[in-house]
Every structure is written in C-alpha cells, then in structure tokens.
PDB file of C-alpha atoms in Angstrom:
ATOM      1  CA  MET A   1       6.324  26.065 -24.777  1.00  0.00           C
ATOM      2  CA  GLU A   2       3.949  23.704 -23.400  1.00  0.00           C
ATOM      3  CA  GLN A   3       4.424  22.831 -19.662  1.00  0.00           C
ATOM      4  CA  LEU A   4       4.709  19.252 -18.749  1.00  0.00           C
ATOM      5  CA  MET A   5       2.198  17.971 -16.247  1.00  0.00           C
ATOM      6  CA  PRO A   6       3.809  16.191 -13.071  1.00  0.00           C
ATOM      7  CA  ILE A   7       3.178  12.440 -13.103  1.00  0.00           C
ATOM      8  CA  GLN A   8       0.340  11.737 -11.226  1.00  0.00           C
ATOM      9  CA  PRO A   9       0.011   8.707  -8.793  1.00  0.00           C
ATOM     10  CA  ILE A  10      -2.358   6.026  -9.002  1.00  0.00           C
ATOM     11  CA  LEU A  11      -4.407   5.604  -5.592  1.00  0.00           C
ATOM     12  CA  VAL A  12      -5.144   2.308  -4.602  1.00  0.00           C
ATOM     13  CA  ILE A  13      -7.794   2.265  -1.937  1.00  0.00           C
ATOM     14  CA  GLU A  14      -7.487  -1.594  -0.726  1.00  0.00           C
ATOM     15  CA  ASP A  15      -7.269  -3.287   2.757  1.00  0.00           C
ATOM     16  CA  SER A  16      -6.102  -6.521   1.462  1.00  0.00           C
ATOM     17  CA  ASP A  17      -2.431  -7.063   1.259  1.00  0.00           C
ATOM     18  CA  ASP A  18      -2.873  -9.938  -1.228  1.00  0.00           C
ATOM     19  CA  ASP A  19      -5.153  -7.744  -3.485  1.00  0.00           C
ATOM     20  CA  PHE A  20      -2.741  -4.821  -3.436  1.00  0.00           C
ATOM     21  CA  GLU A  21       0.270  -6.796  -4.224  1.00  0.00           C
ATOM     22  CA  ALA A  22      -1.506  -8.349  -7.118  1.00  0.00           C
ATOM     23  CA  THR A  23      -2.743  -5.168  -8.408  1.00  0.00           C
ATOM     24  CA  GLU A  24       1.133  -3.966  -8.081  1.00  0.00           C
ATOM     25  CA  ARG A  25       2.401  -6.850  -9.864  1.00  0.00           C
ATOM     26  CA  ALA A  26      -0.264  -6.422 -12.538  1.00  0.00           C
ATOM     27  CA  PHE A  27       0.641  -2.745 -13.342  1.00  0.00           C
ATOM     28  CA  LYS A  28       4.222  -3.868 -13.430  1.00  0.00           C
ATOM     29  CA  LYS A  29       3.635  -6.731 -15.985  1.00  0.00           C
ATOM     30  CA  SER A  30       1.469  -4.446 -18.071  1.00  0.00           C
ATOM     31  CA  GLY A  31       4.652  -2.450 -18.991  1.00  0.00           C
ATOM     32  CA  ASN A  32       6.185   1.076 -18.720  1.00  0.00           C
ATOM     33  CA  LEU A  33       3.865   2.803 -16.283  1.00  0.00           C
ATOM     34  CA  ALA A  34       5.341   5.916 -15.070  1.00  0.00           C
ATOM     35  CA  ASN A  35       2.828   6.791 -12.408  1.00  0.00           C
ATOM     36  CA  PRO A  36       3.686   5.313  -9.029  1.00  0.00           C
ATOM     37  CA  LEU A  37       1.077   3.433  -7.028  1.00  0.00           C
ATOM     38  CA  PHE A  38       0.113   4.882  -3.691  1.00  0.00           C
ATOM     39  CA  ARG A  39      -2.084   2.761  -1.299  1.00  0.00           C
ATOM     40  CA  CYS A  40      -4.555   3.741   1.421  1.00  0.00           C
ATOM     41  CA  GLU A  41      -5.943   0.897   3.378  1.00  0.00           C
ATOM     42  CA  ASP A  42      -9.174   2.168   4.588  1.00  0.00           C
ATOM     43  CA  GLY A  43     -11.718   4.858   3.491  1.00  0.00           C
ATOM     44  CA  GLN A  44     -10.831   7.609   6.106  1.00  0.00           C
ATOM     45  CA  GLU A  45      -6.966   7.262   5.098  1.00  0.00           C
ATOM     46  CA  ALA A  46      -8.173   7.729   1.524  1.00  0.00           C
ATOM     47  CA  LEU A  47     -10.206  10.771   2.181  1.00  0.00           C
ATOM     48  CA  ASP A  48      -7.394  12.218   4.568  1.00  0.00           C
ATOM     49  CA  TYR A  49      -4.829  11.563   1.577  1.00  0.00           C
ATOM     50  CA  LEU A  50      -7.148  13.163  -0.902  1.00  0.00           C
ATOM     51  CA  LEU A  51      -8.244  16.149   1.049  1.00  0.00           C
ATOM     52  CA  ARG A  52      -4.569  16.649   2.468  1.00  0.00           C
ATOM     53  CA  ASN A  53      -5.593  16.142   6.154  1.00  0.00           C
ATOM     54  CA  GLY A  54      -3.937  14.694   9.119  1.00  0.00           C
ATOM     55  CA  GLN A  55      -0.721  12.931   8.105  1.00  0.00           C
ATOM     56  CA  TYR A  56      -1.027  14.208   4.500  1.00  0.00           C
ATOM     57  CA  ALA A  57      -1.425  17.893   5.302  1.00  0.00           C
ATOM     58  CA  GLU A  58       1.946  18.633   4.068  1.00  0.00           C
ATOM     59  CA  LEU A  59       1.605  16.987   0.731  1.00  0.00           C
ATOM     60  CA  GLU A  60       1.528  19.239  -2.454  1.00  0.00           C
ATOM     61  CA  SER A  61      -1.773  19.682  -3.998  1.00  0.00           C
ATOM     62  CA  THR A  62      -0.291  18.968  -7.440  1.00  0.00           C
ATOM     63  CA  SER A  63       0.235  15.250  -6.335  1.00  0.00           C
ATOM     64  CA  LYS A  64      -3.445  14.442  -6.401  1.00  0.00           C
ATOM     65  CA  PRO A  65      -3.830  11.000  -8.277  1.00  0.00           C
ATOM     66  CA  GLY A  66      -4.792  10.651 -11.785  1.00  0.00           C
ATOM     67  CA  LEU A  67      -6.734   7.536 -11.152  1.00  0.00           C
ATOM     68  CA  ILE A  68      -8.326   5.842  -8.272  1.00  0.00           C
ATOM     69  CA  LEU A  69      -8.952   2.161  -7.892  1.00  0.00           C
ATOM     70  CA  LEU A  70     -11.360   1.794  -5.052  1.00  0.00           C
ATOM     71  CA  ASP A  71     -12.365  -1.549  -3.253  1.00  0.00           C
ATOM     72  CA  LEU A  72     -15.920  -1.271  -1.769  1.00  0.00           C
ATOM     73  CA  ASN A  73     -15.496  -3.494   1.365  1.00  0.00           C
ATOM     74  CA  LEU A  74     -13.282  -1.406   3.336  1.00  0.00           C
ATOM     75  CA  PRO A  75     -12.874  -1.179   7.266  1.00  0.00           C
ATOM     76  CA  GLY A  76     -14.432   1.678   8.799  1.00  0.00           C
ATOM     77  CA  LYS A  77     -15.814   4.209   5.963  1.00  0.00           C
ATOM     78  CA  ASP A  78     -16.454   1.900   3.074  1.00  0.00           C
ATOM     79  CA  GLY A  79     -16.090   2.463  -0.617  1.00  0.00           C
ATOM     80  CA  ARG A  80     -19.392   3.337  -1.074  1.00  0.00           C
ATOM     81  CA  SER A  81     -18.932   6.441   1.159  1.00  0.00           C
ATOM     82  CA  VAL A  82     -15.621   7.383  -0.145  1.00  0.00           C
ATOM     83  CA  LEU A  83     -16.937   7.430  -3.503  1.00  0.00           C
ATOM     84  CA  ALA A  84     -19.921   9.580  -2.712  1.00  0.00           C
ATOM     85  CA  GLU A  85     -17.403  12.053  -0.672  1.00  0.00           C
ATOM     86  CA  ILE A  86     -15.096  12.250  -3.752  1.00  0.00           C
ATOM     87  CA  LYS A  87     -17.743  12.739  -6.552  1.00  0.00           C
ATOM     88  CA  SER A  88     -19.486  15.503  -4.335  1.00  0.00           C
ATOM     89  CA  ASN A  89     -16.258  17.343  -3.788  1.00  0.00           C
ATOM     90  CA  GLU A  90     -15.523  20.089  -6.667  1.00  0.00           C
ATOM     91  CA  ASP A  91     -11.704  19.407  -6.243  1.00  0.00           C
ATOM     92  CA  LEU A  92     -11.875  15.764  -6.392  1.00  0.00           C
ATOM     93  CA  LYS A  93     -14.989  14.677  -8.851  1.00  0.00           C
ATOM     94  CA  THR A  94     -12.872  14.949 -12.113  1.00  0.00           C
ATOM     95  CA  ILE A  95     -10.430  12.253 -10.793  1.00  0.00           C
ATOM     96  CA  PRO A  96     -11.497   9.011 -12.516  1.00  0.00           C
ATOM     97  CA  VAL A  97     -12.785   6.378  -9.983  1.00  0.00           C
ATOM     98  CA  VAL A  98     -12.629   2.766 -10.872  1.00  0.00           C
ATOM     99  CA  VAL A  99     -14.616   0.584  -8.596  1.00  0.00           C
ATOM    100  CA  LEU A 100     -12.498  -2.773  -8.383  1.00  0.00           C
ATOM    101  CA  THR A 101     -14.183  -5.138  -5.957  1.00  0.00           C
ATOM    102  CA  THR A 102     -15.387  -8.712  -5.468  1.00  0.00           C
ATOM    103  CA  SER A 103     -18.955  -7.786  -5.534  1.00  0.00           C
ATOM    104  CA  ASP A 104     -21.180  -8.213  -8.330  1.00  0.00           C
ATOM    105  CA  ASP A 105     -24.359  -7.412  -6.702  1.00  0.00           C
ATOM    106  CA  GLU A 106     -26.559  -5.330  -8.899  1.00  0.00           C
ATOM    107  CA  LYS A 107     -27.342  -3.116  -6.108  1.00  0.00           C
ATOM    108  CA  ASP A 108     -23.587  -2.230  -5.338  1.00  0.00           C
ATOM    109  CA  ILE A 109     -23.147  -1.576  -9.245  1.00  0.00           C
ATOM    110  CA  SER A 110     -26.155   0.688  -9.719  1.00  0.00           C
ATOM    111  CA  GLU A 111     -25.410   2.564  -6.343  1.00  0.00           C
ATOM    112  CA  CYS A 112     -21.575   3.222  -7.575  1.00  0.00           C
ATOM    113  CA  TYR A 113     -22.596   4.420 -10.988  1.00  0.00           C
ATOM    114  CA  ARG A 114     -25.490   6.785  -9.481  1.00  0.00           C
ATOM    115  CA  HIS A 115     -22.717   8.274  -7.020  1.00  0.00           C
ATOM    116  CA  GLY A 116     -20.377   8.898 -10.192  1.00  0.00           C
ATOM    117  CA  ALA A 117     -17.997   5.722 -10.726  1.00  0.00           C
ATOM    118  CA  ASN A 118     -16.376   5.845 -13.864  1.00  0.00           C
ATOM    119  CA  THR A 119     -15.997   2.292 -14.292  1.00  0.00           C
ATOM    120  CA  TYR A 120     -17.112  -0.943 -12.049  1.00  0.00           C
ATOM    121  CA  ILE A 121     -14.880  -3.873 -12.535  1.00  0.00           C
ATOM    122  CA  LYS A 122     -15.398  -7.293 -10.347  1.00  0.00           C
ATOM    123  CA  LYS A 123     -12.100  -8.558  -9.770  1.00  0.00           C
ATOM    124  CA  PRO A 124     -11.209 -11.662 -11.547  1.00  0.00           C
ATOM    125  CA  VAL A 125     -10.661 -14.736  -9.453  1.00  0.00           C
ATOM    126  CA  ASN A 126      -7.970 -15.970 -12.214  1.00  0.00           C
ATOM    127  CA  ILE A 127      -4.580 -14.017 -11.846  1.00  0.00           C
ATOM    128  CA  GLU A 128      -3.968 -13.986 -15.673  1.00  0.00           C
ATOM    129  CA  ARG A 129      -7.471 -12.401 -16.065  1.00  0.00           C
ATOM    130  CA  PHE A 130      -6.801 -10.099 -13.330  1.00  0.00           C
ATOM    131  CA  PHE A 131      -3.563  -9.007 -15.012  1.00  0.00           C
ATOM    132  CA  TYR A 132      -5.132  -8.689 -18.322  1.00  0.00           C
ATOM    133  CA  ALA A 133      -8.165  -6.560 -16.671  1.00  0.00           C
ATOM    134  CA  ILE A 134      -5.355  -4.063 -15.208  1.00  0.00           C
ATOM    135  CA  LYS A 135      -3.459  -4.070 -18.342  1.00  0.00           C
ATOM    136  CA  GLN A 136      -6.532  -2.852 -20.397  1.00  0.00           C
ATOM    137  CA  LEU A 137      -7.371  -0.503 -17.432  1.00  0.00           C
ATOM    138  CA  LYS A 138      -3.934   1.026 -17.898  1.00  0.00           C
ATOM    139  CA  GLU A 139      -4.365   1.331 -21.544  1.00  0.00           C
ATOM    140  CA  TYR A 140      -7.640   2.952 -21.644  1.00  0.00           C
ATOM    141  CA  TRP A 141      -6.980   5.575 -18.795  1.00  0.00           C
ATOM    142  CA  PHE A 142      -3.262   6.548 -19.471  1.00  0.00           C
ATOM    143  CA  GLU A 143      -3.381   6.102 -23.218  1.00  0.00           C
ATOM    144  CA  ILE A 144      -6.710   6.439 -24.818  1.00  0.00           C
ATOM    145  CA  ALA A 145      -8.730   8.591 -22.488  1.00  0.00           C
ATOM    146  CA  ILE A 146      -8.544  12.223 -22.308  1.00  0.00           C
ATOM    147  CA  LYS A 147      -8.835  13.624 -18.942  1.00  0.00           C
ATOM    148  CA  PRO A 148      -9.027  17.404 -17.823  1.00  0.00           C
ATOM    149  CA  LYS A 149      -5.592  18.638 -16.502  1.00  0.00           C
ATOM    150  CA  LYS A 150      -6.939  19.928 -13.215  1.00  0.00           C
TER     151      LYS A 150
END
C-alpha cells in the first residue's frame, strides 16, 4: 500500500502585511487548497525555518514546504540571497521557488533564474489579476507539475 505524503505547507516569504493578506485571500478564493500557508517576514527568518534553526529547531523535517513564494525586497537578508542559499543547499534545492515580486528589472529576473528560481512573477497591481495569477500558480504546482517526493 502506498504511503500518503504529509501535506506540505506553502512558505510565503513576504514582509508586507497587505501583500501577504492578498496572497492568502487569493489562495482561499482559488478553492480547495489543502496546503497551509506559513509566513516568514524576512530572509533570515525564512532560512531559520527552512534549516530548522533557532525558534524552528523543534519542527519536524517532514514539514518542509512544497512550494516557496519569495519576495525579493525583504529587510535584512534580501530575497536574492535567500534564493541563492536555498538552491545551493542539497536538502532544499528541489523545493520549487516562485519569485513573486514588484520588480520587473531585467537584472533581477536574470539573476533569479541564474540562481535557480523555478518561476518569476511580477505581482499584478490589479487585485483580480493577482487572484488569477495565484490560481494559475496553485493549479500548476499542485495539480499539474510532478515534484520529487523528497
């Protein structure tokens, strides 16, 4: 009998309360998402969560995220550094990372893909377009794409 995989959270690395709330609403509106959202507000907190350091040392390793939504412009350690660390770590590099940011600077886009971003999305200003983008993201990563089990 096949063992069921635990439901993996979606890690949202976002310092803006408004942007996180919009993301949360968009996922709820997109329908039946079993994966809980977990938020980190800065790059260092996100790395502590992913690597189980500091306040996250007691978390089970099986609760690592199935998807990471990463803002680039974070206080302290920015999203570019976080992405580079995730994709250079053997235990983390297979987690899909979607850069979800306001920047459409070609330098940012190129740098993120060079560091291993799986997708780069400019946050739409229009809330309905943002909801649509999140719905498409959810459908792709949780209904279409096949990801490694570990």
